[in-house]
């Protein structure tokens, strides 16, 4: 037993002795969170390489020099609509840097017949085919308008060719291209396009609409009216930074339009990261 005159520090006083060290550690951890988006990432997904090019030879030549932005969606999914609208707002600022594609979450039932089922039924499959056919036949210089066409199309009955025709006309798609796209949607070409997309979905193990790939790497998911699994952020500025970083890594130089786009859409860490850092600081204040 200790003499009565001996004082043993309590738990709170011992913690107080280490408060400065804990504060330093807290600030260090917070710094890692905030700086992490700028560190090169290594995707946990299987290496996909450059996305397989589809469409006309002119489309493929144009896409080869640009960063692929792939949105895995469903034509009747609210999160897909949000995602397409989100990207349409800033991709027009990167016309020579980014090339957007949509792939469709569906299940390939029979590889021989290209039979496919869609989560929301036959109407969604028809909508998917219409959108894929427009994508396949749209001139490369109109790729910048593709998401605007989808935004218009999603506001009506996605299974109706007449609705898609109105949307293509509103975006200035030439009449000859419209005819090719609508002919595609009513024939075997549409079945093959959707089957190819369903196979890619299986290969990439994509489950949620909308799943975002940039330069062949999974970057973010929008599902249930929220973003998640977005280590580099989900804002326009975050996606622009990812696209422009990939373009610079591929070409060896920074595109002028990237500087302008990043200035107009400042990068900030994901809200969840900032909130975690704030809570961490408050815990030791």
PDB file of C-alpha atoms in Angstrom:
ATOM      1  CA  UNK A   1       0.000   0.000   0.000  1.00  0.00           C
ATOM      2  CA  UNK A   2       1.237   3.459  -0.896  1.00  0.00           C
ATOM      3  CA  UNK A   3       1.782   6.000   1.926  1.00  0.00           C
ATOM      4  CA  UNK A   4      -1.121   8.385   2.310  1.00  0.00           C
ATOM      5  CA  UNK A   5       1.089  11.302   1.238  1.00  0.00           C
ATOM      6  CA  UNK A   6       1.817   9.702  -2.178  1.00  0.00           C
ATOM      7  CA  UNK A   7      -0.297  11.019  -5.080  1.00  0.00           C
ATOM      8  CA  UNK A   8      -1.171   8.789  -8.041  1.00  0.00           C
ATOM      9  CA  UNK A   9      -2.165  10.757 -11.183  1.00  0.00           C
ATOM     10  CA  UNK A  10      -5.668  10.030 -12.393  1.00  0.00           C
ATOM     11  CA  UNK A  11      -6.593   8.948 -15.924  1.00  0.00           C
ATOM     12  CA  UNK A  12      -7.642  12.442 -16.974  1.00  0.00           C
ATOM     13  CA  UNK A  13      -4.361  13.978 -15.843  1.00  0.00           C
ATOM     14  CA  UNK A  14      -2.354  11.304 -17.662  1.00  0.00           C
ATOM     15  CA  UNK A  15      -4.309  12.040 -20.879  1.00  0.00           C
ATOM     16  CA  UNK A  16      -3.630  15.741 -20.380  1.00  0.00           C
ATOM     17  CA  UNK A  17       0.105  15.039 -20.392  1.00  0.00           C
ATOM     18  CA  UNK A  18      -0.179  13.584 -23.908  1.00  0.00           C
ATOM     19  CA  UNK A  19      -2.659  16.132 -25.348  1.00  0.00           C
ATOM     20  CA  UNK A  20       0.030  17.989 -27.402  1.00  0.00           C
ATOM     21  CA  UNK A  21       1.216  14.734 -28.976  1.00  0.00           C
ATOM     22  CA  UNK A  22      -2.378  13.689 -29.716  1.00  0.00           C
ATOM     23  CA  UNK A  23      -3.071  17.033 -31.370  1.00  0.00           C
ATOM     24  CA  UNK A  24      -0.002  16.646 -33.597  1.00  0.00           C
ATOM     25  CA  UNK A  25      -1.087  13.128 -34.561  1.00  0.00           C
ATOM     26  CA  UNK A  26      -4.603  14.374 -35.300  1.00  0.00           C
ATOM     27  CA  UNK A  27      -3.357  17.123 -37.604  1.00  0.00           C
ATOM     28  CA  UNK A  28      -1.049  14.634 -39.365  1.00  0.00           C
ATOM     29  CA  UNK A  29      -3.919  12.182 -40.009  1.00  0.00           C
ATOM     30  CA  UNK A  30      -6.153  15.003 -41.235  1.00  0.00           C
ATOM     31  CA  UNK A  31      -3.418  16.129 -43.617  1.00  0.00           C
ATOM     32  CA  UNK A  32      -3.228  12.635 -45.070  1.00  0.00           C
ATOM     33  CA  UNK A  33      -6.993  12.668 -45.679  1.00  0.00           C
ATOM     34  CA  UNK A  34      -6.904  16.030 -47.415  1.00  0.00           C
ATOM     35  CA  UNK A  35      -3.838  15.313 -49.542  1.00  0.00           C
ATOM     36  CA  UNK A  36      -4.811  11.747 -50.445  1.00  0.00           C
ATOM     37  CA  UNK A  37      -6.745  12.700 -53.660  1.00  0.00           C
ATOM     38  CA  UNK A  38      -3.515  14.060 -55.169  1.00  0.00           C
ATOM     39  CA  UNK A  39      -1.659  10.776 -54.662  1.00  0.00           C
ATOM     40  CA  UNK A  40      -1.767   8.345 -57.616  1.00  0.00           C
ATOM     41  CA  UNK A  41      -4.333   5.621 -57.011  1.00  0.00           C
ATOM     42  CA  UNK A  42      -4.161   1.965 -57.873  1.00  0.00           C
ATOM     43  CA  UNK A  43      -7.597   0.613 -58.619  1.00  0.00           C
ATOM     44  CA  UNK A  44      -8.800  -2.446 -56.737  1.00  0.00           C
ATOM     45  CA  UNK A  45     -10.612  -3.490 -59.899  1.00  0.00           C
ATOM     46  CA  UNK A  46      -8.993  -5.802 -62.426  1.00  0.00           C
ATOM     47  CA  UNK A  47      -6.892  -3.856 -64.901  1.00  0.00           C
ATOM     48  CA  UNK A  48      -9.225  -2.892 -67.712  1.00  0.00           C
ATOM     49  CA  UNK A  49      -6.833  -1.079 -70.020  1.00  0.00           C
ATOM     50  CA  UNK A  50      -8.317   1.218 -72.617  1.00  0.00           C
ATOM     51  CA  UNK A  51     -12.064   0.680 -73.028  1.00  0.00           C
ATOM     52  CA  UNK A  52     -13.050  -1.284 -76.103  1.00  0.00           C
ATOM     53  CA  UNK A  53     -13.977   1.155 -78.852  1.00  0.00           C
ATOM     54  CA  UNK A  54     -17.331   0.686 -80.590  1.00  0.00           C
ATOM     55  CA  UNK A  55     -19.114   2.728 -83.198  1.00  0.00           C
ATOM     56  CA  UNK A  56     -17.878   4.144 -86.500  1.00  0.00           C
ATOM     57  CA  UNK A  57     -14.203   4.250 -87.475  1.00  0.00           C
ATOM     58  CA  UNK A  58     -14.277   8.061 -87.165  1.00  0.00           C
ATOM     59  CA  UNK A  59     -15.656   7.743 -83.636  1.00  0.00           C
ATOM     60  CA  UNK A  60     -12.920   5.284 -82.701  1.00  0.00           C
ATOM     61  CA  UNK A  61     -10.171   7.534 -84.100  1.00  0.00           C
ATOM     62  CA  UNK A  62     -11.521  10.487 -82.144  1.00  0.00           C
ATOM     63  CA  UNK A  63     -11.934   8.521 -78.915  1.00  0.00           C
ATOM     64  CA  UNK A  64      -8.414   7.079 -79.143  1.00  0.00           C
ATOM     65  CA  UNK A  65      -6.854  10.467 -78.366  1.00  0.00           C
ATOM     66  CA  UNK A  66      -9.173  11.268 -75.465  1.00  0.00           C
ATOM     67  CA  UNK A  67      -9.817  10.083 -71.929  1.00  0.00           C
ATOM     68  CA  UNK A  68     -12.745   7.666 -71.782  1.00  0.00           C
ATOM     69  CA  UNK A  69     -15.496   8.614 -69.355  1.00  0.00           C
ATOM     70  CA  UNK A  70     -17.781   5.594 -69.013  1.00  0.00           C
ATOM     71  CA  UNK A  71     -21.089   5.755 -67.196  1.00  0.00           C
ATOM     72  CA  UNK A  72     -22.674   2.381 -66.406  1.00  0.00           C
ATOM     73  CA  UNK A  73     -26.370   3.137 -66.264  1.00  0.00           C
ATOM     74  CA  UNK A  74     -29.953   1.987 -66.891  1.00  0.00           C
ATOM     75  CA  UNK A  75     -32.323   4.068 -69.005  1.00  0.00           C
ATOM     76  CA  UNK A  76     -35.077   3.991 -66.344  1.00  0.00           C
ATOM     77  CA  UNK A  77     -32.850   4.565 -63.318  1.00  0.00           C
ATOM     78  CA  UNK A  78     -33.191   7.903 -61.444  1.00  0.00           C
ATOM     79  CA  UNK A  79     -29.552   7.767 -60.347  1.00  0.00           C
ATOM     80  CA  UNK A  80     -28.503   7.339 -63.976  1.00  0.00           C
ATOM     81  CA  UNK A  81     -30.438  10.465 -64.915  1.00  0.00           C
ATOM     82  CA  UNK A  82     -28.763  12.411 -62.104  1.00  0.00           C
ATOM     83  CA  UNK A  83     -25.334  11.122 -63.095  1.00  0.00           C
ATOM     84  CA  UNK A  84     -25.755  11.950 -66.791  1.00  0.00           C
ATOM     85  CA  UNK A  85     -26.970  15.435 -65.929  1.00  0.00           C
ATOM     86  CA  UNK A  86     -24.063  15.944 -63.499  1.00  0.00           C
ATOM     87  CA  UNK A  87     -21.458  15.072 -66.140  1.00  0.00           C
ATOM     88  CA  UNK A  88     -23.204  16.968 -68.938  1.00  0.00           C
ATOM     89  CA  UNK A  89     -22.666  20.212 -67.009  1.00  0.00           C
ATOM     90  CA  UNK A  90     -18.865  20.112 -67.190  1.00  0.00           C
ATOM     91  CA  UNK A  91     -17.772  17.675 -69.921  1.00  0.00           C
ATOM     92  CA  UNK A  92     -18.548  20.332 -72.532  1.00  0.00           C
ATOM     93  CA  UNK A  93     -15.613  22.242 -71.079  1.00  0.00           C
ATOM     94  CA  UNK A  94     -13.313  19.371 -72.146  1.00  0.00           C
ATOM     95  CA  UNK A  95     -14.200  18.747 -75.812  1.00  0.00           C
ATOM     96  CA  UNK A  96     -10.684  17.731 -76.914  1.00  0.00           C
ATOM     97  CA  UNK A  97      -9.834  15.884 -73.696  1.00  0.00           C
ATOM     98  CA  UNK A  98     -12.787  13.617 -72.803  1.00  0.00           C
ATOM     99  CA  UNK A  99     -14.990  11.199 -74.718  1.00  0.00           C
ATOM    100  CA  UNK A 100     -18.129   9.979 -72.941  1.00  0.00           C
ATOM    101  CA  UNK A 101     -19.773   6.573 -73.313  1.00  0.00           C
ATOM    102  CA  UNK A 102     -22.690   4.875 -71.617  1.00  0.00           C
ATOM    103  CA  UNK A 103     -22.829   1.156 -70.886  1.00  0.00           C
ATOM    104  CA  UNK A 104     -25.994  -0.578 -69.741  1.00  0.00           C
ATOM    105  CA  UNK A 105     -26.483  -2.789 -66.715  1.00  0.00           C
ATOM    106  CA  UNK A 106     -28.286  -5.859 -68.001  1.00  0.00           C
ATOM    107  CA  UNK A 107     -27.957  -9.647 -67.931  1.00  0.00           C
ATOM    108  CA  UNK A 108     -26.859 -11.625 -70.989  1.00  0.00           C
ATOM    109  CA  UNK A 109     -29.144 -14.664 -71.039  1.00  0.00           C
ATOM    110  CA  UNK A 110     -27.983 -16.322 -74.259  1.00  0.00           C
ATOM    111  CA  UNK A 111     -24.713 -15.412 -75.936  1.00  0.00           C
ATOM    112  CA  UNK A 112     -25.753 -17.137 -79.168  1.00  0.00           C
ATOM    113  CA  UNK A 113     -28.985 -15.195 -79.644  1.00  0.00           C
ATOM    114  CA  UNK A 114     -27.829 -12.017 -77.816  1.00  0.00           C
ATOM    115  CA  UNK A 115     -30.867 -12.337 -75.548  1.00  0.00           C
ATOM    116  CA  UNK A 116     -30.700  -9.855 -72.663  1.00  0.00           C
ATOM    117  CA  UNK A 117     -32.877  -9.019 -69.676  1.00  0.00           C
ATOM    118  CA  UNK A 118     -32.961  -5.615 -67.942  1.00  0.00           C
ATOM    119  CA  UNK A 119     -33.605  -4.840 -64.245  1.00  0.00           C
ATOM    120  CA  UNK A 120     -36.680  -2.713 -65.022  1.00  0.00           C
ATOM    121  CA  UNK A 121     -38.079  -4.949 -67.729  1.00  0.00           C
ATOM    122  CA  UNK A 122     -38.623  -4.830 -71.484  1.00  0.00           C
ATOM    123  CA  UNK A 123     -39.324  -1.092 -71.656  1.00  0.00           C
ATOM    124  CA  UNK A 124     -35.916  -0.379 -70.164  1.00  0.00           C
ATOM    125  CA  UNK A 125     -34.249  -2.759 -72.635  1.00  0.00           C
ATOM    126  CA  UNK A 126     -35.871  -0.867 -75.501  1.00  0.00           C
ATOM    127  CA  UNK A 127     -34.711   2.436 -74.034  1.00  0.00           C
ATOM    128  CA  UNK A 128     -31.196   1.080 -73.613  1.00  0.00           C
ATOM    129  CA  UNK A 129     -31.122  -0.021 -77.251  1.00  0.00           C
ATOM    130  CA  UNK A 130     -32.288   3.366 -78.504  1.00  0.00           C
ATOM    131  CA  UNK A 131     -29.590   5.132 -76.516  1.00  0.00           C
ATOM    132  CA  UNK A 132     -26.878   2.699 -77.590  1.00  0.00           C
ATOM    133  CA  UNK A 133     -27.815   3.066 -81.258  1.00  0.00           C
ATOM    134  CA  UNK A 134     -27.643   6.853 -81.037  1.00  0.00           C
ATOM    135  CA  UNK A 135     -24.257   6.501 -79.378  1.00  0.00           C
ATOM    136  CA  UNK A 136     -23.030   4.098 -82.057  1.00  0.00           C
ATOM    137  CA  UNK A 137     -24.011   6.338 -84.979  1.00  0.00           C
ATOM    138  CA  UNK A 138     -23.472   9.805 -83.530  1.00  0.00           C
ATOM    139  CA  UNK A 139     -20.681  11.710 -85.324  1.00  0.00           C
ATOM    140  CA  UNK A 140     -17.564  12.173 -83.210  1.00  0.00           C
ATOM    141  CA  UNK A 141     -18.003  15.943 -83.129  1.00  0.00           C
ATOM    142  CA  UNK A 142     -21.473  15.467 -81.598  1.00  0.00           C
ATOM    143  CA  UNK A 143     -20.237  13.318 -78.708  1.00  0.00           C
ATOM    144  CA  UNK A 144     -20.184  16.515 -76.660  1.00  0.00           C
ATOM    145  CA  UNK A 145     -23.991  16.648 -77.043  1.00  0.00           C
ATOM    146  CA  UNK A 146     -24.660  12.967 -76.272  1.00  0.00           C
ATOM    147  CA  UNK A 147     -25.547  13.440 -72.605  1.00  0.00           C
ATOM    148  CA  UNK A 148     -27.911  16.286 -73.505  1.00  0.00           C
ATOM    149  CA  UNK A 149     -29.720  13.877 -75.835  1.00  0.00           C
ATOM    150  CA  UNK A 150     -30.016  11.333 -73.003  1.00  0.00           C
ATOM    151  CA  UNK A 151     -31.255  14.015 -70.601  1.00  0.00           C
ATOM    152  CA  UNK A 152     -34.015  14.907 -73.054  1.00  0.00           C
ATOM    153  CA  UNK A 153     -34.808  11.244 -73.785  1.00  0.00           C
ATOM    154  CA  UNK A 154     -35.185  10.312 -70.106  1.00  0.00           C
ATOM    155  CA  UNK A 155     -37.999  12.843 -69.677  1.00  0.00           C
ATOM    156  CA  UNK A 156     -40.401  10.890 -71.893  1.00  0.00           C
ATOM    157  CA  UNK A 157     -41.190   7.270 -72.741  1.00  0.00           C
ATOM    158  CA  UNK A 158     -37.707   5.862 -73.309  1.00  0.00           C
ATOM    159  CA  UNK A 159     -39.031   2.953 -75.378  1.00  0.00           C
ATOM    160  CA  UNK A 160     -40.545   5.204 -78.073  1.00  0.00           C
ATOM    161  CA  UNK A 161     -38.361   5.956 -81.134  1.00  0.00           C
ATOM    162  CA  UNK A 162     -40.387   9.111 -81.784  1.00  0.00           C
ATOM    163  CA  UNK A 163     -39.252  10.517 -78.418  1.00  0.00           C
ATOM    164  CA  UNK A 164     -35.620   9.881 -79.290  1.00  0.00           C
ATOM    165  CA  UNK A 165     -36.080  11.463 -82.711  1.00  0.00           C
ATOM    166  CA  UNK A 166     -37.356  14.664 -81.100  1.00  0.00           C
ATOM    167  CA  UNK A 167     -34.353  14.738 -78.772  1.00  0.00           C
ATOM    168  CA  UNK A 168     -31.864  14.180 -81.600  1.00  0.00           C
ATOM    169  CA  UNK A 169     -33.499  16.950 -83.616  1.00  0.00           C
ATOM    170  CA  UNK A 170     -33.319  19.317 -80.641  1.00  0.00           C
ATOM    171  CA  UNK A 171     -29.565  18.652 -80.375  1.00  0.00           C
ATOM    172  CA  UNK A 172     -28.961  19.262 -84.077  1.00  0.00           C
ATOM    173  CA  UNK A 173     -28.231  15.669 -85.090  1.00  0.00           C
ATOM    174  CA  UNK A 174     -28.324  15.412 -88.916  1.00  0.00           C
ATOM    175  CA  UNK A 175     -31.390  13.697 -90.398  1.00  0.00           C
ATOM    176  CA  UNK A 176     -29.280  10.990 -92.050  1.00  0.00           C
ATOM    177  CA  UNK A 177     -27.733  10.087 -88.693  1.00  0.00           C
ATOM    178  CA  UNK A 178     -31.161   9.997 -87.072  1.00  0.00           C
ATOM    179  CA  UNK A 179     -32.358   7.520 -89.698  1.00  0.00           C
ATOM    180  CA  UNK A 180     -29.368   5.237 -89.109  1.00  0.00           C
ATOM    181  CA  UNK A 181     -29.802   5.337 -85.335  1.00  0.00           C
ATOM    182  CA  UNK A 182     -33.517   4.540 -85.469  1.00  0.00           C
ATOM    183  CA  UNK A 183     -32.980   1.757 -88.018  1.00  0.00           C
ATOM    184  CA  UNK A 184     -30.338   0.316 -85.715  1.00  0.00           C
ATOM    185  CA  UNK A 185     -32.747   0.341 -82.754  1.00  0.00           C
ATOM    186  CA  UNK A 186     -35.342  -1.719 -84.622  1.00  0.00           C
ATOM    187  CA  UNK A 187     -32.938  -4.361 -85.887  1.00  0.00           C
ATOM    188  CA  UNK A 188     -30.347  -6.943 -84.814  1.00  0.00           C
ATOM    189  CA  UNK A 189     -27.596  -4.330 -84.419  1.00  0.00           C
ATOM    190  CA  UNK A 190     -29.302  -3.038 -81.254  1.00  0.00           C
ATOM    191  CA  UNK A 191     -29.473  -6.554 -79.813  1.00  0.00           C
ATOM    192  CA  UNK A 192     -25.749  -7.030 -80.418  1.00  0.00           C
ATOM    193  CA  UNK A 193     -24.845  -3.649 -78.894  1.00  0.00           C
ATOM    194  CA  UNK A 194     -26.832  -4.352 -75.735  1.00  0.00           C
ATOM    195  CA  UNK A 195     -25.395  -7.876 -75.482  1.00  0.00           C
ATOM    196  CA  UNK A 196     -21.851  -6.475 -75.763  1.00  0.00           C
ATOM    197  CA  UNK A 197     -22.636  -3.957 -73.054  1.00  0.00           C
ATOM    198  CA  UNK A 198     -24.111  -6.636 -70.779  1.00  0.00           C
ATOM    199  CA  UNK A 199     -20.946  -8.720 -71.222  1.00  0.00           C
ATOM    200  CA  UNK A 200     -18.762  -5.727 -70.323  1.00  0.00           C
ATOM    201  CA  UNK A 201     -20.881  -5.161 -67.199  1.00  0.00           C
ATOM    202  CA  UNK A 202     -20.228  -8.776 -66.186  1.00  0.00           C
ATOM    203  CA  UNK A 203     -16.511  -8.534 -66.944  1.00  0.00           C
ATOM    204  CA  UNK A 204     -16.167  -5.359 -64.862  1.00  0.00           C
ATOM    205  CA  UNK A 205     -18.421  -6.749 -62.102  1.00  0.00           C
ATOM    206  CA  UNK A 206     -20.571  -3.619 -62.175  1.00  0.00           C
ATOM    207  CA  UNK A 207     -23.714  -3.877 -60.044  1.00  0.00           C
ATOM    208  CA  UNK A 208     -24.922  -0.318 -59.489  1.00  0.00           C
ATOM    209  CA  UNK A 209     -26.288   2.442 -61.692  1.00  0.00           C
ATOM    210  CA  UNK A 210     -24.577   4.853 -62.026  1.00  0.00           C
ATOM    211  CA  UNK A 211     -21.000   3.510 -61.787  1.00  0.00           C
ATOM    212  CA  UNK A 212     -18.336   5.883 -63.113  1.00  0.00           C
ATOM    213  CA  UNK A 213     -15.162   4.762 -64.866  1.00  0.00           C
ATOM    214  CA  UNK A 214     -12.510   7.254 -65.969  1.00  0.00           C
ATOM    215  CA  UNK A 215      -9.579   6.082 -68.089  1.00  0.00           C
ATOM    216  CA  UNK A 216     -10.556   2.460 -67.510  1.00  0.00           C
ATOM    217  CA  UNK A 217     -10.621   2.726 -63.694  1.00  0.00           C
ATOM    218  CA  UNK A 218     -13.625   2.662 -61.402  1.00  0.00           C
ATOM    219  CA  UNK A 219     -13.845   6.055 -59.677  1.00  0.00           C
ATOM    220  CA  UNK A 220     -17.261   6.536 -58.090  1.00  0.00           C
ATOM    221  CA  UNK A 221     -20.810   5.206 -57.664  1.00  0.00           C
ATOM    222  CA  UNK A 222     -24.101   7.103 -57.562  1.00  0.00           C
ATOM    223  CA  UNK A 223     -26.823   4.884 -56.102  1.00  0.00           C
ATOM    224  CA  UNK A 224     -29.746   5.414 -53.766  1.00  0.00           C
ATOM    225  CA  UNK A 225     -29.573   9.190 -54.371  1.00  0.00           C
ATOM    226  CA  UNK A 226     -26.045   9.447 -52.948  1.00  0.00           C
ATOM    227  CA  UNK A 227     -22.423   9.208 -54.057  1.00  0.00           C
ATOM    228  CA  UNK A 228     -20.099   6.649 -52.470  1.00  0.00           C
ATOM    229  CA  UNK A 229     -16.824   4.785 -53.104  1.00  0.00           C
ATOM    230  CA  UNK A 230     -15.408   8.027 -54.511  1.00  0.00           C
ATOM    231  CA  UNK A 231     -11.896   8.272 -52.972  1.00  0.00           C
ATOM    232  CA  UNK A 232     -10.952  11.217 -55.187  1.00  0.00           C
ATOM    233  CA  UNK A 233     -14.209  13.128 -54.786  1.00  0.00           C
ATOM    234  CA  UNK A 234     -17.584  13.370 -56.529  1.00  0.00           C
ATOM    235  CA  UNK A 235     -17.767  17.074 -57.428  1.00  0.00           C
ATOM    236  CA  UNK A 236     -17.328  18.484 -60.923  1.00  0.00           C
ATOM    237  CA  UNK A 237     -13.904  19.748 -59.905  1.00  0.00           C
ATOM    238  CA  UNK A 238     -12.876  16.306 -58.651  1.00  0.00           C
ATOM    239  CA  UNK A 239     -13.918  14.546 -61.866  1.00  0.00           C
ATOM    240  CA  UNK A 240     -12.304  17.212 -64.052  1.00  0.00           C
ATOM    241  CA  UNK A 241      -9.064  16.769 -62.145  1.00  0.00           C
ATOM    242  CA  UNK A 242      -9.155  12.986 -62.642  1.00  0.00           C
ATOM    243  CA  UNK A 243      -9.841  13.354 -66.371  1.00  0.00           C
ATOM    244  CA  UNK A 244      -7.145  15.975 -66.884  1.00  0.00           C
ATOM    245  CA  UNK A 245      -4.572  14.040 -64.845  1.00  0.00           C
ATOM    246  CA  UNK A 246      -5.219  10.969 -66.999  1.00  0.00           C
ATOM    247  CA  UNK A 247      -4.946  13.030 -70.192  1.00  0.00           C
ATOM    248  CA  UNK A 248      -1.650  14.577 -69.100  1.00  0.00           C
ATOM    249  CA  UNK A 249      -0.254  11.169 -68.150  1.00  0.00           C
ATOM    250  CA  UNK A 250      -1.201   9.860 -71.602  1.00  0.00           C
ATOM    251  CA  UNK A 251      -0.020  12.802 -73.724  1.00  0.00           C
ATOM    252  CA  UNK A 252       2.783  14.194 -71.591  1.00  0.00           C
ATOM    253  CA  UNK A 253       1.376  17.711 -71.609  1.00  0.00           C
ATOM    254  CA  UNK A 254      -1.447  19.640 -69.972  1.00  0.00           C
ATOM    255  CA  UNK A 255      -4.371  20.617 -72.191  1.00  0.00           C
ATOM    256  CA  UNK A 256      -5.187  24.360 -72.091  1.00  0.00           C
ATOM    257  CA  UNK A 257      -8.883  23.657 -71.664  1.00  0.00           C
ATOM    258  CA  UNK A 258      -8.078  21.666 -68.508  1.00  0.00           C
ATOM    259  CA  UNK A 259      -6.655  24.762 -66.827  1.00  0.00           C
ATOM    260  CA  UNK A 260      -9.768  26.746 -67.704  1.00  0.00           C
ATOM    261  CA  UNK A 261     -12.121  23.968 -66.573  1.00  0.00           C
ATOM    262  CA  UNK A 262     -10.310  23.493 -63.256  1.00  0.00           C
ATOM    263  CA  UNK A 263     -10.354  27.237 -62.623  1.00  0.00           C
ATOM    264  CA  UNK A 264     -14.109  27.285 -63.216  1.00  0.00           C
ATOM    265  CA  UNK A 265     -14.661  24.199 -61.051  1.00  0.00           C
ATOM    266  CA  UNK A 266     -12.229  24.345 -58.090  1.00  0.00           C
ATOM    267  CA  UNK A 267     -11.266  20.983 -56.651  1.00  0.00           C
ATOM    268  CA  UNK A 268     -12.215  20.155 -53.075  1.00  0.00           C
ATOM    269  CA  UNK A 269     -11.965  16.872 -51.119  1.00  0.00           C
ATOM    270  CA  UNK A 270     -15.024  14.668 -50.838  1.00  0.00           C
ATOM    271  CA  UNK A 271     -17.489  16.021 -48.230  1.00  0.00           C
ATOM    272  CA  UNK A 272     -17.240  12.781 -46.240  1.00  0.00           C
ATOM    273  CA  UNK A 273     -13.461  13.231 -45.915  1.00  0.00           C
ATOM    274  CA  UNK A 274     -13.758  16.831 -44.729  1.00  0.00           C
ATOM    275  CA  UNK A 275     -16.462  15.906 -42.226  1.00  0.00           C
ATOM    276  CA  UNK A 276     -14.314  13.077 -40.812  1.00  0.00           C
ATOM    277  CA  UNK A 277     -11.393  15.465 -40.389  1.00  0.00           C
ATOM    278  CA  UNK A 278     -13.532  18.023 -38.584  1.00  0.00           C
ATOM    279  CA  UNK A 279     -14.853  15.401 -36.166  1.00  0.00           C
ATOM    280  CA  UNK A 280     -11.310  14.214 -35.507  1.00  0.00           C
ATOM    281  CA  UNK A 281     -10.118  17.696 -34.611  1.00  0.00           C
ATOM    282  CA  UNK A 282     -13.078  18.363 -32.361  1.00  0.00           C
ATOM    283  CA  UNK A 283     -12.472  15.124 -30.440  1.00  0.00           C
ATOM    284  CA  UNK A 284      -9.119  16.428 -29.180  1.00  0.00           C
ATOM    285  CA  UNK A 285      -9.923  20.133 -28.890  1.00  0.00           C
TER     286      UNK A 285
END
